[in-house]
Each structure stands twice: as C-alpha cells, then as structure tokens.
Coordinates of C-alpha atoms and ligand atoms in Angstrom, one line a residue:
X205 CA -27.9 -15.1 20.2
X206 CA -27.9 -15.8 23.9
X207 CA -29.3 -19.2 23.5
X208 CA -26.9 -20.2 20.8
X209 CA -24.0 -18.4 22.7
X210 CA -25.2 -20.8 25.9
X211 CA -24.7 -23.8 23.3
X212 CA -20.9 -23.1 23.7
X213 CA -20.3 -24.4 20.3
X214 CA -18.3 -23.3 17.8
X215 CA -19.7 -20.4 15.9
X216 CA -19.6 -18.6 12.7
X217 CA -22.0 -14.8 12.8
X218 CA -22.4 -13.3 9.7
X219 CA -24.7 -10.7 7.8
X220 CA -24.5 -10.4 3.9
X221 CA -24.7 -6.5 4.4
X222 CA -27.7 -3.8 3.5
X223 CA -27.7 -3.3 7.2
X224 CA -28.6 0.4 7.1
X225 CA -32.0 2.2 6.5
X226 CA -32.8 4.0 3.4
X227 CA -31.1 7.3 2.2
X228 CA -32.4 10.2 4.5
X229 CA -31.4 11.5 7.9
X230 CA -33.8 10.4 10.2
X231 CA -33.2 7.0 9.0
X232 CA -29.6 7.5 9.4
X233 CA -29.9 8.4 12.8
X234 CA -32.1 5.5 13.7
X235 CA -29.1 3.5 11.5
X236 CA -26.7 4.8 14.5
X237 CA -29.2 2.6 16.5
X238 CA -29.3 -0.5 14.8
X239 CA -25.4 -0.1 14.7
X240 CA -24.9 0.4 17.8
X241 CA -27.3 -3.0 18.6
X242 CA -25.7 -5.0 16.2
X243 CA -22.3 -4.2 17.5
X244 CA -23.6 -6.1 20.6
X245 CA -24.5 -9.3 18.5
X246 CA -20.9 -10.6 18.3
X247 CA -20.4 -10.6 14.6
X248 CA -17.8 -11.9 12.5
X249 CA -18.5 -10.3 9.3
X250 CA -20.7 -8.3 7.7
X251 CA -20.4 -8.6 3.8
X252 CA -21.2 -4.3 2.4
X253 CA -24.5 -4.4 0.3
X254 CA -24.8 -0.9 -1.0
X255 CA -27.6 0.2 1.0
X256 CA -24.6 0.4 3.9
X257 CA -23.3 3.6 1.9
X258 CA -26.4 5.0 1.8
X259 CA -24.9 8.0 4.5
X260 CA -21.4 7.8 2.3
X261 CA -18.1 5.8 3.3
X262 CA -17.0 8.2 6.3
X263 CA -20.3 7.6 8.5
X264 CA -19.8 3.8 7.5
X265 CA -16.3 4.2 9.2
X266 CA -17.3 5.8 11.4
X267 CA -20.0 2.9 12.4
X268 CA -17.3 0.3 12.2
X269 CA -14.8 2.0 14.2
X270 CA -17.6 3.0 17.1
X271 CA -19.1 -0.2 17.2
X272 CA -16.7 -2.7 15.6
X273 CA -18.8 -4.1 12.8
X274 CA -16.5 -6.4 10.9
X275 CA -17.7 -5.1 7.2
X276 CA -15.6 -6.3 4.8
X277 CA -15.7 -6.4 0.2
X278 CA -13.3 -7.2 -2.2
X279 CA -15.0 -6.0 -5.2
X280 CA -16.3 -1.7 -3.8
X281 CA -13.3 0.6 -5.0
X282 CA -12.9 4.5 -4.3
X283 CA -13.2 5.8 -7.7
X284 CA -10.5 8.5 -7.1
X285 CA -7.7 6.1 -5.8
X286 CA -8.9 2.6 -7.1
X287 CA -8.1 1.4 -3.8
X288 CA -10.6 -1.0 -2.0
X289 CA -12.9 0.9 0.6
X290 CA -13.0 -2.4 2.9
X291 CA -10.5 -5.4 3.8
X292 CA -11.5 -8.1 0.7
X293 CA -11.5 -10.9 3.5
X294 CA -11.3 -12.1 6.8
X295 CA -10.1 -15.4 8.3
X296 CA -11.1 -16.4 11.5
X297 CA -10.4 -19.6 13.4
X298 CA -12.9 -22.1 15.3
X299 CA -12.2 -25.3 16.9
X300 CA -9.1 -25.7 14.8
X301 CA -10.6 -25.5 11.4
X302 CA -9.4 -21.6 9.8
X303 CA -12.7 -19.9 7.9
X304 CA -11.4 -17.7 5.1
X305 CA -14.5 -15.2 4.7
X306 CA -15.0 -13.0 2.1
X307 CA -17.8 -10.8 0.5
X308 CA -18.4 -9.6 -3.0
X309 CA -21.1 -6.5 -4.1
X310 CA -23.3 -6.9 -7.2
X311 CA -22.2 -4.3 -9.6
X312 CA -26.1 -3.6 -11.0
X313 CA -26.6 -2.3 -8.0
X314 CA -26.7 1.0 -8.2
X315 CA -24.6 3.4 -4.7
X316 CA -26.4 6.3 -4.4
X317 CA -25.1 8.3 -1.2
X318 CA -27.0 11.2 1.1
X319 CA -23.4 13.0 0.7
X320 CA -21.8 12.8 -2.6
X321 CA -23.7 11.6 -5.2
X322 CA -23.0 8.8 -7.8
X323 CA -20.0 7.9 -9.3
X324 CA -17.9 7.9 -5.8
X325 CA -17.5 4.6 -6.0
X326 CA -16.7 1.3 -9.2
X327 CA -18.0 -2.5 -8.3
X328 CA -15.3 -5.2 -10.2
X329 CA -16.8 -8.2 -11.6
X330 CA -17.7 -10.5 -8.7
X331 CA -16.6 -13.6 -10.9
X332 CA -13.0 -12.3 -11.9
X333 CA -12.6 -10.9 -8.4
X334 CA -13.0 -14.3 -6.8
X335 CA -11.8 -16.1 -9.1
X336 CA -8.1 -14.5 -8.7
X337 CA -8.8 -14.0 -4.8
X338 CA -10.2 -17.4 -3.2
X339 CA -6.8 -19.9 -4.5
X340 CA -5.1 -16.9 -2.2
X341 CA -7.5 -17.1 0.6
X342 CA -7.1 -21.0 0.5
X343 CA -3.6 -20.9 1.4
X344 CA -4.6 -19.3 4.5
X345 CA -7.8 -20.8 5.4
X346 CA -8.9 -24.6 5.1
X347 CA -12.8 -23.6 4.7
X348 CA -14.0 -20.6 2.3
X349 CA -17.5 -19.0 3.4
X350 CA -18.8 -16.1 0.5
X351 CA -21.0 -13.6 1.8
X352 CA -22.5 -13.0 -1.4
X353 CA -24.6 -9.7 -1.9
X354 CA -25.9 -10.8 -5.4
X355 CA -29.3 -12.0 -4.9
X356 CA -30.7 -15.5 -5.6
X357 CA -30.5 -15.4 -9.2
X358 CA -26.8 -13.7 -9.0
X359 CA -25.4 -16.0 -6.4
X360 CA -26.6 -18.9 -8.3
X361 CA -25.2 -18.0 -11.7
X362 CA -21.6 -17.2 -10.0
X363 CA -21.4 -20.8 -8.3
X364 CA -22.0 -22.3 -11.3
X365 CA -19.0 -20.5 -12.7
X366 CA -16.7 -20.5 -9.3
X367 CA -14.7 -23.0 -7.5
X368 CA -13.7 -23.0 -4.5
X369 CA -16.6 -22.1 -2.1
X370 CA -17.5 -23.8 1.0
X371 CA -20.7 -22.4 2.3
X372 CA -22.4 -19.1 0.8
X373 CA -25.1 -16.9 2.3
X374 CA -27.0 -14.8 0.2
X375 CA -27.9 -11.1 0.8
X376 CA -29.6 -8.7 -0.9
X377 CA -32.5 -11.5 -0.8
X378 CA -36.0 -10.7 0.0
X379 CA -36.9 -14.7 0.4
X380 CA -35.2 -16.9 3.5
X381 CA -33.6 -20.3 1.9
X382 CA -34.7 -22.8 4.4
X383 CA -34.2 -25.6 3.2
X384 CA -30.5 -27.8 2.3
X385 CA -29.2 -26.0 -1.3
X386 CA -26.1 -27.4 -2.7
X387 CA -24.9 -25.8 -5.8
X388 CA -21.9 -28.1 -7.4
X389 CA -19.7 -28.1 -4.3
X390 CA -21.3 -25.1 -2.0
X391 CA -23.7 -25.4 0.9
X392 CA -26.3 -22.6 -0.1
X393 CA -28.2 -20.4 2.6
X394 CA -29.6 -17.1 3.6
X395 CA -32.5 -15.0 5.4
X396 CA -34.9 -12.9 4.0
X397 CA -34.6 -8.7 4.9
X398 CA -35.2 -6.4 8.0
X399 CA -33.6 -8.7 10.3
X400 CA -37.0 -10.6 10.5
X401 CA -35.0 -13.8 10.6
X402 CA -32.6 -15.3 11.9
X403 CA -30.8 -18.1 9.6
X404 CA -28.9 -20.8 11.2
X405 CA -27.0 -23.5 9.4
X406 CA -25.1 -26.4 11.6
X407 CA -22.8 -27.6 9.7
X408 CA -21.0 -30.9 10.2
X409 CA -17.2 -30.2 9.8
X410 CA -14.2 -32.7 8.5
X411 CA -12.0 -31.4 11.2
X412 CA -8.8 -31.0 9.1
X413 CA -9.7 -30.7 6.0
X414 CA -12.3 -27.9 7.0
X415 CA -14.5 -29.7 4.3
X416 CA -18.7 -29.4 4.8
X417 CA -19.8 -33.2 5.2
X418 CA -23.4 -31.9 5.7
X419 CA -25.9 -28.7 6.6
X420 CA -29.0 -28.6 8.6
X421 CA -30.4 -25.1 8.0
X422 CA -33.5 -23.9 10.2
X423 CA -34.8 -20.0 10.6
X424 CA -35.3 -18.4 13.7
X425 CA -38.7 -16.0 12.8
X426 CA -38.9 -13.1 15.3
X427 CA -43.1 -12.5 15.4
X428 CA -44.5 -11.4 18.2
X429 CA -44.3 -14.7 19.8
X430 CA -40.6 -14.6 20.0
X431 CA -39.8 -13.1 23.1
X432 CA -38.7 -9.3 24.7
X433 CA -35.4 -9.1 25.8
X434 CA -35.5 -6.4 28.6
X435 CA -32.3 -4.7 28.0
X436 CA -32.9 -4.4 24.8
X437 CA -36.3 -3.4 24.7
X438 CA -35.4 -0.3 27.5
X439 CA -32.7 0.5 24.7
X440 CA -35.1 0.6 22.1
X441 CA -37.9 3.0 23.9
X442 CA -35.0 5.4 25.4
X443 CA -34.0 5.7 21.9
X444 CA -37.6 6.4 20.3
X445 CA -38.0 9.1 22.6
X446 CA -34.6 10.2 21.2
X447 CA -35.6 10.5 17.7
X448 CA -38.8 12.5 18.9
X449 CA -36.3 15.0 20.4
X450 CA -34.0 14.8 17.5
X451 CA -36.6 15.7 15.0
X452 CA -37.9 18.0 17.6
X453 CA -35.2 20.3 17.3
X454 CA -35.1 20.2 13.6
X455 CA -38.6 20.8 12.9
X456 CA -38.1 24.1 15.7
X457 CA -36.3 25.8 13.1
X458 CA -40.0 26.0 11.6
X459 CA -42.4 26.8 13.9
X460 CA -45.7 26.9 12.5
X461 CA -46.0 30.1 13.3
X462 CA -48.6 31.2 10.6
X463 CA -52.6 30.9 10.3
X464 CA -54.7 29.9 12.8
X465 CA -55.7 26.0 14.5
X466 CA -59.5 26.9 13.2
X467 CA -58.5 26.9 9.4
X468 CA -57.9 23.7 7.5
X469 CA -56.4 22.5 4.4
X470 CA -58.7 20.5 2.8
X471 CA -56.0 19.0 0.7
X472 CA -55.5 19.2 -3.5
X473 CA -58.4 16.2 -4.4
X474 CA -61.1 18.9 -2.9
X475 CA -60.7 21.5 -5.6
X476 CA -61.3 19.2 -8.1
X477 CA -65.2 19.0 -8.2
X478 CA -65.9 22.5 -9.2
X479 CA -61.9 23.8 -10.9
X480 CA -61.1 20.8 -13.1
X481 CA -59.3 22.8 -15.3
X482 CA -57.3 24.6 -12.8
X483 CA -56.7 21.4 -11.5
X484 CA -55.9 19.3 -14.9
X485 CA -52.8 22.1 -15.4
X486 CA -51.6 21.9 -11.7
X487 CA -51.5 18.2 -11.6
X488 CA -49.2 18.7 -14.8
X489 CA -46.6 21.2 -13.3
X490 CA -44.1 20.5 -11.6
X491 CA -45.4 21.1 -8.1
X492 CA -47.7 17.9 -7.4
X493 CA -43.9 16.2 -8.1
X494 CA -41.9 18.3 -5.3
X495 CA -42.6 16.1 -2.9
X496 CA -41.1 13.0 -5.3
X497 CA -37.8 15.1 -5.9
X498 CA -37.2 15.4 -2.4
X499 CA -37.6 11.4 -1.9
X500 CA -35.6 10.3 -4.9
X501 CA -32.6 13.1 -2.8
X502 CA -33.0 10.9 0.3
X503 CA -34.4 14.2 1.7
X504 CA -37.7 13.5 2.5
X505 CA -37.9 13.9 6.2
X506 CA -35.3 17.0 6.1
X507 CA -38.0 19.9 7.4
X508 CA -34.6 22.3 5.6
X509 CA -36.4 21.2 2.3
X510 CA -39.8 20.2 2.8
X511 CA -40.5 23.7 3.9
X512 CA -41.0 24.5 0.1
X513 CA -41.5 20.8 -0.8
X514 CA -45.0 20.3 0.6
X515 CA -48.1 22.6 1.6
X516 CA -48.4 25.0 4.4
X517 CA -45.5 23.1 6.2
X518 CA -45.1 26.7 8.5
X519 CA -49.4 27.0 9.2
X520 CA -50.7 25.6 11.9
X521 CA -53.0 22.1 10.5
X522 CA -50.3 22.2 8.1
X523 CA -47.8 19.7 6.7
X524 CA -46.6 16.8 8.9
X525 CA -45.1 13.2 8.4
X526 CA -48.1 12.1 10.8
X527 CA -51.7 11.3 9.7
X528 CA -53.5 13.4 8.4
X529 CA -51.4 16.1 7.7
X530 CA -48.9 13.4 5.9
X531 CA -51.4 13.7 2.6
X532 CA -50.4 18.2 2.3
X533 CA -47.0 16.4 0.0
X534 CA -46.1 18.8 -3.0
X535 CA -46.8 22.2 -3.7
X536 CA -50.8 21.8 -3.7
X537 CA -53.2 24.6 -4.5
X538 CA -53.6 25.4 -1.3
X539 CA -49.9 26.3 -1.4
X540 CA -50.2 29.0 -3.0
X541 CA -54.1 29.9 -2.6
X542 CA -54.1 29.5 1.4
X543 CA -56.5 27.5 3.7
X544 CA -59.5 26.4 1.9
X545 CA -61.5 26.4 5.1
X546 CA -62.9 29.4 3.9
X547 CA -63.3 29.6 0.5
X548 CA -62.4 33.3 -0.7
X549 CA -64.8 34.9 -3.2
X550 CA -63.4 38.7 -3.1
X551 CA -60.4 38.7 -5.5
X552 CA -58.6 37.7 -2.5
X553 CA -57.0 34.2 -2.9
X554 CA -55.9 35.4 -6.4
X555 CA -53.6 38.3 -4.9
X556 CA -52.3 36.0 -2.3
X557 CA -51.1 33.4 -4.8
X558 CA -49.5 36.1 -6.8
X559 CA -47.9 37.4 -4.1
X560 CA -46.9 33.5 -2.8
X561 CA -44.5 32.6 -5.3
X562 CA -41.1 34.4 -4.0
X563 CA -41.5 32.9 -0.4
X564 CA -40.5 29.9 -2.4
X565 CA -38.6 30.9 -5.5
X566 CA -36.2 32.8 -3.9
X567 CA -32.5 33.4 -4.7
X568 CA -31.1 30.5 -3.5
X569 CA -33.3 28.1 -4.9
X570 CA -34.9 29.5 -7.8
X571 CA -32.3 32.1 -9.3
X572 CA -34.2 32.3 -12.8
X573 CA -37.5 33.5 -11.1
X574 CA -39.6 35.7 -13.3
X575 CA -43.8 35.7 -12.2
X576 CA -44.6 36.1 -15.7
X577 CA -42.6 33.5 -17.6
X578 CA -42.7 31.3 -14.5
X579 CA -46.4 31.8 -14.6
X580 CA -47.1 31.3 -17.8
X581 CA -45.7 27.3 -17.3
X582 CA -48.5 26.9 -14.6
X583 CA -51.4 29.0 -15.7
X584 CA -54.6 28.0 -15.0
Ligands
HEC790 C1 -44.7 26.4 -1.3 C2 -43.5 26.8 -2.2 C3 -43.8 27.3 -3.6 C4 -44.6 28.3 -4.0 C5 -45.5 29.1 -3.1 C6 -44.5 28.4 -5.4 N1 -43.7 27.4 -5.9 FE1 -43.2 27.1 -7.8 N2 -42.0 25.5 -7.2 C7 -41.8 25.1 -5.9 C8 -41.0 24.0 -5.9 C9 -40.5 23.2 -4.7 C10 -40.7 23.6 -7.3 C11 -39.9 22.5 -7.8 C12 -40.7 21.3 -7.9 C13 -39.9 20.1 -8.3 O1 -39.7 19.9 -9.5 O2 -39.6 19.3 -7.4 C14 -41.4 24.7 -8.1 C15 -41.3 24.7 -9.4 C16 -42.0 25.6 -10.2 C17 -42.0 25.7 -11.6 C18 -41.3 24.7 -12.6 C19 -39.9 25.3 -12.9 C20 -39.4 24.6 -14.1 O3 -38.2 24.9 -14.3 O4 -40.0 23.9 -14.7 C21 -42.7 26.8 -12.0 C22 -42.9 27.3 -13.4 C23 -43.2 27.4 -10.8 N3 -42.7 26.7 -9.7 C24 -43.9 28.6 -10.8 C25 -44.4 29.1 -9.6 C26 -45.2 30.4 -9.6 C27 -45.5 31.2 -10.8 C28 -45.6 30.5 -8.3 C29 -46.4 31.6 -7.7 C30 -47.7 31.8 -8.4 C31 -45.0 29.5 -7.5 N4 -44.3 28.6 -8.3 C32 -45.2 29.3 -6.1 C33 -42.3 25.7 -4.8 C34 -43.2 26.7 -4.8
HEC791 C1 -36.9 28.4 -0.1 C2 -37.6 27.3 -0.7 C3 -36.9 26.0 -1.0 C4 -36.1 25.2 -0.2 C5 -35.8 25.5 1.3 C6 -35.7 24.1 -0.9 N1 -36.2 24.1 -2.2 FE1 -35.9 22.8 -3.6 N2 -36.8 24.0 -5.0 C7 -37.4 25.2 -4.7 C8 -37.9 25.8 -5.9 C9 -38.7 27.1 -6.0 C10 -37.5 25.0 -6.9 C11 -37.8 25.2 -8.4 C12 -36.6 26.0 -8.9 C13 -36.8 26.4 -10.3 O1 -37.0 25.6 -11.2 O2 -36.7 27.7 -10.6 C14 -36.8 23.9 -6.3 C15 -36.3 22.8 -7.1 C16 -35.7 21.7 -6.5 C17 -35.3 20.5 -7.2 C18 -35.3 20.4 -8.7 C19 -36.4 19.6 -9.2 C20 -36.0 19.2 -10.6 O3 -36.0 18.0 -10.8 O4 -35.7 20.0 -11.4 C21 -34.8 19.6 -6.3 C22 -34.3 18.2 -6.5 C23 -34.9 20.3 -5.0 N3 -35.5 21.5 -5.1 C24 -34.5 19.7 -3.8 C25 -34.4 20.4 -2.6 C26 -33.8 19.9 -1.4 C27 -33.1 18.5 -1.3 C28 -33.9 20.8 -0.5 C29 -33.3 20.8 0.9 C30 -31.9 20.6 1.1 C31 -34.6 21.9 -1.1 N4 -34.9 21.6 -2.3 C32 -34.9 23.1 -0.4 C33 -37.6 25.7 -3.4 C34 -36.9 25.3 -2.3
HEC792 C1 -48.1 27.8 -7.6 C2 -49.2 28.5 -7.1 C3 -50.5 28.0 -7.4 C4 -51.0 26.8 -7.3 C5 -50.3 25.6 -6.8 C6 -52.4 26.9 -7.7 N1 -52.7 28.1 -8.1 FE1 -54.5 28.8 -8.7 N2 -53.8 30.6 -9.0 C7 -52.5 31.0 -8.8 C8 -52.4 32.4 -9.1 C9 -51.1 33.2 -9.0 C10 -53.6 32.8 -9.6 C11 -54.0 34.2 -10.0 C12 -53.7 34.5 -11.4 C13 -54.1 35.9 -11.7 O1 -55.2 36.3 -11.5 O2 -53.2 36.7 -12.0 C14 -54.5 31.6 -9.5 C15 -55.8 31.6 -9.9 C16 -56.7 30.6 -9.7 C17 -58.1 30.7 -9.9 C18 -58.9 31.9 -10.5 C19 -58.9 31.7 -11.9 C20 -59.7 32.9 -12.5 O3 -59.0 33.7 -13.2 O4 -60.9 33.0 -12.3 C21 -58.6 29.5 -9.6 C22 -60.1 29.1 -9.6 C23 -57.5 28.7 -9.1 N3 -56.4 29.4 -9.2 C24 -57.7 27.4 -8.6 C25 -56.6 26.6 -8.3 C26 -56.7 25.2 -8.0 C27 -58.0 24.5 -7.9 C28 -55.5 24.7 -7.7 C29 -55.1 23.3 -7.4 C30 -55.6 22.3 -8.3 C31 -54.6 25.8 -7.9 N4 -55.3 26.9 -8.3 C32 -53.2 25.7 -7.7 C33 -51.5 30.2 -8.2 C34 -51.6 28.9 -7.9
HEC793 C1 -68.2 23.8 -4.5 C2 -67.4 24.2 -5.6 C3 -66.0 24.8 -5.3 C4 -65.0 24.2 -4.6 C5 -65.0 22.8 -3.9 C6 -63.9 25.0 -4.7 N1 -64.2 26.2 -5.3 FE1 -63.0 27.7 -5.8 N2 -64.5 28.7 -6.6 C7 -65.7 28.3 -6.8 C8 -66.6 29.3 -7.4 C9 -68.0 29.1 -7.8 C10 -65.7 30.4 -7.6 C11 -66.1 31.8 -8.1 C12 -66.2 31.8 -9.6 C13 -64.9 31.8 -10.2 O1 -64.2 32.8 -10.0 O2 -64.5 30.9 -11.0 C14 -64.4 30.0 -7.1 C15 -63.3 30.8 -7.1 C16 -62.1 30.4 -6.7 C17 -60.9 31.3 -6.8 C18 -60.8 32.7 -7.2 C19 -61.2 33.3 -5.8 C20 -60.9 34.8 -5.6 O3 -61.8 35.5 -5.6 O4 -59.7 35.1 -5.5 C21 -59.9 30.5 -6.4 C22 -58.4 30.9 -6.3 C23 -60.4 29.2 -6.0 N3 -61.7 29.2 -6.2 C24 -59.6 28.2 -5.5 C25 -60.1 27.0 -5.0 C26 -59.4 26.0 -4.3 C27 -57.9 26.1 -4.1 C28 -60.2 25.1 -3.9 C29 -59.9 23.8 -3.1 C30 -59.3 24.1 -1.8 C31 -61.5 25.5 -4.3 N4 -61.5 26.6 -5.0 C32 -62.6 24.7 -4.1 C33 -66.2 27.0 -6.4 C34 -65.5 26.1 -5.7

C-alpha cells in the first residue's frame, strides 16, 4: 500500500469481506489483530462475508468502531427487528468521478456465531436487493462498484441477471481472477483468500460519465520474496508473544497438576494390537467424537471445554494443541484407564476407570449420569 499510496493516484481499497478467522476464541483474539492491521490499510469498504460474524454482530461493532473498518451489506438483517446490521452502501468521491459502493451476502451461506447461535440473522435475495437498490445508488453516484460475496459461480449468474454494475470484485473466492473479465457491461475481478494477494485493477475512467473505458488487472503475491515491513513485522512478533500470554492464563486455570513427567500416554491406536474388541466399541461411542463436538462449537482451543473433551488434558505429557500431545483429541482409553506407560495387570486400571466417569459426567454437564446405564452404551 505504500508504493501505490506514493503513486498519488486516485484510489479505490476494498475487501469483499470474510476478513476474520474461524469461530473460536483464540482466533478471535488474533482477529483483534488483523483488525487492528487492516484499520491501518486505508480502506474504503469492506463488503461483510459471513465469516466476519463468526464472534457475533457486537464484537464486529466493536471492530469497526475501534478501528474504522468501513464494512458495509445491504442484504444481512437482524432477525428480531428486520433492520439491516450494516449501511447497504457507501459513496465516496475520487478525482471528480462519485463511486456508489455497495455489497451483497450470499444467502447459502450459512452464519453460524461463537455467541448466539443460528437464526440471529436472514440474508434477502442478492438479485431483488440490487435490483431495487443500484437505480437509487445511481442518482447519487456516476460509477457503481459491487463487492460481491457470492463466489465465482454466484457473481457470475447475478450479472447476467443485473444492470447497472460498473466494476465487481468477487469474495468468498478461493481462485484470484487475473486476467480482464467483462460480464455484459461489468469489469470482473478479485483475489484469492488469506490476504495472500493483493488484486489491483487500473481502470481507465470517462471523467464525467464515471463510465469504465478499460481494466488492466495485475496481482500483487506476498511469498517470501515480497518484502518485511519493519513496523509491521515488530507488531506482528509483540503480538505472538501476546497470544502465548493470553493462552497462558487460560490454560493456568488447569495446571497439570496430576501424574508424573516419567509416565506417557501412548495414545488410543496402541491398544489396538492386543484389545480389538475393546477398541471396536470405543471407537463407536461417543468419546473418539468429543473432540469433533467441540470443533463444530467453535470451541476447540477453549481449555474451559477441552478439559473433558480430550485425554489427560490435567496430567503432566498430557493433552496439548502442540505436537505430540495434539494427537490425546477425544475421550481415548487412556482417559479413563490412565497412562499406559505402565501397563496395569492387578485389577487396577479397571477400578480407576470405574471410578473416572464422574470427574467428567458431572452435574453440570451430564445431569442424566447413571454408571450402569451409561456403561452399558460403552461396554467393552
Ligand atoms: C475425560 C472425560 C470423560 C470421562 C472420564 C468419561 N466420559 Fe463419558 N463422555 C465424555 C464426553 C466429553 C462425552 C460427550 C462426547 C460427545 O458426544 O462429544 C461423553 C459421552 C458419554 C456417553 C454418551 C452419552 C450419550 O448420550 O450417548 C456415555 C454413554 C458415556 N460418556 C459414558 C461414560 C462412562 C460410563 C464413563 C466412565 C466409565 C465415562 N463416560 C467417562 C467425557 C468423559
Ligand atoms: C466437566 C466436564 C465437561 C466440561 C468442562 C465440558 N463438557 Fe461437554 N460434555 C461432557 C460430558 C460428560 C458430555 C456428555 C453428556 C451426556 O450425554 O450425558 C458432554 C457433552 C457435550 C456435547 C454434546 C455432544 C452431543 O452432540 O450430544 C457438546 C456439544 C459439548 N459437551 C460441548 C462442550 C463445550 C463447548 C464445553 C465448554 C464450554 C464443554 N462441553 C465443557 C463433559 C464436559
Ligand atoms: C469411558 C471410559 C473408558 C474408556 C474410554 C475405555 N475404557 Fe476400558 N474400561 C472402562 C471400565 C469402567 C472398565 C471396567 C469395567 C468393569 O470391570 O466393571 C473397562 C475395562 C476394560 C478392560 C478389561 C476388560 C475385562 O473385563 O477384562 C480392557 C481390556 C479395556 N477396558 C480396554 C480398553 C481399551 C483398549 C480402550 C480404548 C480402545 C478402553 N478400554 C477405553 C472404561 C473405559
Ligand atoms: C501387548 C498387548 C497389550 C497391549 C498393547 C495393551 N494391553 Fe491391555 N492387556 C493385555 C493383557 C494380556 C491383559 C491381561 C488379560 C486381560 O485381562 O485381558 C491386559 C489387560 C488390560 C486391562 C485390564 C487391566 C486390569 O487388570 O485392570 C485393561 C484396562 C487394559 N489392558 C487396557 C489397555 C489399554 C488402555 C491399552 C493401551 C494403552 C492396552 N491395554 C494395551 C495386553 C495388552
């Protein structure tokens, strides 16, 4: 952005939105981050894809308010008031020509939040939504950019239907468009995900009429050879350090306070050889999926849950998010059965799994505990 800024020319900076990281809380701390970095990037709009409510419409608020992103929708409704969440457009002027932008969300997409749910929010038909809105936005603006979050496919089906478009980027793309794409009247572009890329367009402009006379798109790939910005980079590394800290003093809550450093579990896949019965039921219970039920809450890194959620997450060599303690996921056998370091032949390691169950079921979480009707879905 510094060498384009040095260009002095005039400039349009978009995004066509999922900005933030996926649905858990470490990610939506390093999202604070990326917002924070982006906010320094100058941007003019930022269409919502619905990965940006992953943390819920308050902390995206809260974002834009902290670090003026410019997000904007016309098609994302609160359920409860029907209202939109986000201003449906934005119009911005450059060298005398007024840019009418606006964005629209693909409705198959599905919002799931961290906070509330599903159902929080209804997406309008992009199509009927523009249609009624861009006539409006061209008495205000000479030149109509879309910041479509639809996809390739989706984009492409709408500006077949839709007049009215100058220039569209695409989100919600995994692909960069690099090359010149007309569609009937609109100039076509977009940059694959993870802020990999940078897309640029120049655009040749009929000053007055706002019309696009021609494009010359180009990507900007940010590999290794692309070079450190200082600042930036003693940004990023004061903020790795802290995550550490933040997930520090979560974790601290759970010390791993139990066992002992010489012990090891040996992990679910070791059992196998000589208890393939035992292991036949467990892999059909519901424990080898308690890691998965975590995940699909966006809870995955939250050590509140995976203290139950995975295997020995309180012993010492026990579960961790770091190699190669990252492979103890789910309620193993060794759950229950203890460290497998030293195999038990005394009785031993059946009493202890008896006796294991309630550290885990307990009122809170498992209300309908009974050992022998519980036991009975798992025997083995
Ligand atoms: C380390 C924690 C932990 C221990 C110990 C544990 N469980 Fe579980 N159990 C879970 C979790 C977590 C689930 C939910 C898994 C899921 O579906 O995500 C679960 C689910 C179950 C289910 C399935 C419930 C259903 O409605 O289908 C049964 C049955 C069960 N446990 C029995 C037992 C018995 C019996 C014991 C003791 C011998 C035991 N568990 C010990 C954590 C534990
Ligand atoms: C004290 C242990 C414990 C903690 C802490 C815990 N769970 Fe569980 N969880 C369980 C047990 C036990 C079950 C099985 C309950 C049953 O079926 O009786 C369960 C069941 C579940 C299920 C239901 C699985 C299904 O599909 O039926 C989900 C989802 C879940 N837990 C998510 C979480 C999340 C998210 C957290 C953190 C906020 C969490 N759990 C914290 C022990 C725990
Ligand atoms: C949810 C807790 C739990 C998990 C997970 C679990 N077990 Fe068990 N297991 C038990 C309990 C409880 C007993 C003792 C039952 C009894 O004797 O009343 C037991 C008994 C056994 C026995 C002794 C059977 C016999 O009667 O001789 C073997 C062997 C065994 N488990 C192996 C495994 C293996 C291997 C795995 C993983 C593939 C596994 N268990 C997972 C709770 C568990
Ligand atoms: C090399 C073969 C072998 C492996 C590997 C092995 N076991 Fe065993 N296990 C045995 C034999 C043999 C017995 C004793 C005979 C019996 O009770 O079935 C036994 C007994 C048990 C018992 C009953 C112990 C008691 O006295 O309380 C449990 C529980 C058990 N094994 C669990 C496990 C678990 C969990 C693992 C993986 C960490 C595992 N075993 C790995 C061979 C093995």
């Amino acid at each position: 952005m510094d060498k384009v800024w040095q260009e002095n020319k005039p400039l349009l900076n978009v995004d066509a939105g999922d900005v933030f990281g996926p649905r858990n809380q470490n990610e939506r701390e390093q999202t604070r981050f990326l917002c924070e970095m982006l906010g320094t990037l100058g941007l003019d709009a930022i269409g919502l894809g619905e990965q940006d409510l992953n943390y819920g419409l308050e902390f995206l608020r809260e974002m834009m308010t902290q670090h003026g992103l410019p997000f904007i929708n016309a098609n994302v409704r609160d359920a409860k008031t029907g209202e939109l969440i986000l201003p449906p457009y934005k119009v911005v002027e450059r060298n005398g020509v007024k840019y009418g932008i606006v964005s629209v969300l693909d409705p198959q997409q599905q919002i799931l939040t961290l906070t509330g749910g599903e159902g929080q929010f209804t997406v309008a038909d992009p199509l009927t939504t523009l249609r009624e809105l861009v006539p409006k936005i061209r008495q205000e603006a000479e030149s109509v950019v879309l910041l479509a979050h639809l996809g390739e496919p989706g984009t492409e089906a709408l500006l077949k239907e839709l007049q009215g478009i100058d220039i569209c980027v695409v989100g919600h793309s995994y692909r960069n468009i690099e090359t010149e794409r007309v569609i009937k009247d609109t100039a076509v572009f977009g940059s694959a995900y993870e802020g990999r890329f940078q897309g640029r367009a120049d655009l040749f402009i009929e000053v007055g009429s706002g019309r696009v006379m021609a494009i010359d798109v180009g990507m900007i790939d940010f590999d290794d050879k692309a070079p450190e910005d200082a600042d930036v980079k003693a940004r990023v590394e004061k903020f790795k350090t802290d995550l550490v800290t933040f997930k520090e003093a979560k974790r601290s809550a759970y010390p791993r306070i139990h066992g002992s450093e010489k012990e090891q579990f040996l992990g679910d896949r070791s059992c196998f050889t000589c208890h393939e019965a035992a292991w036949q039921s467990y892999a059909a219970s519901a424990h080898r999926r308690a890691y998965t039920s975590l995940r699909s809450d966006g809870q995955s890194n939250e050590p509140d849950c995976l203290v139950c959620h995975t295997t020995g997450y309180q012993y010492k060599n026990g579960y961790s998010d770091e190699r190669p303690y990252n492979s103890l996921v789910n309620v193993q056998c060794e759950a229950c059965h203890g460290y497998g370091s030293t195999h038990a032949r005394d009785g031993k390691w059946r009493l202890q799994a008896r006796n294991s169950c309630v550290t885990c079921h307990d009122q809170a979480n498992s209300p309908e505990f009974d050992y022998a009707t519980y036991w009975e879905k798992i025997k083995h």
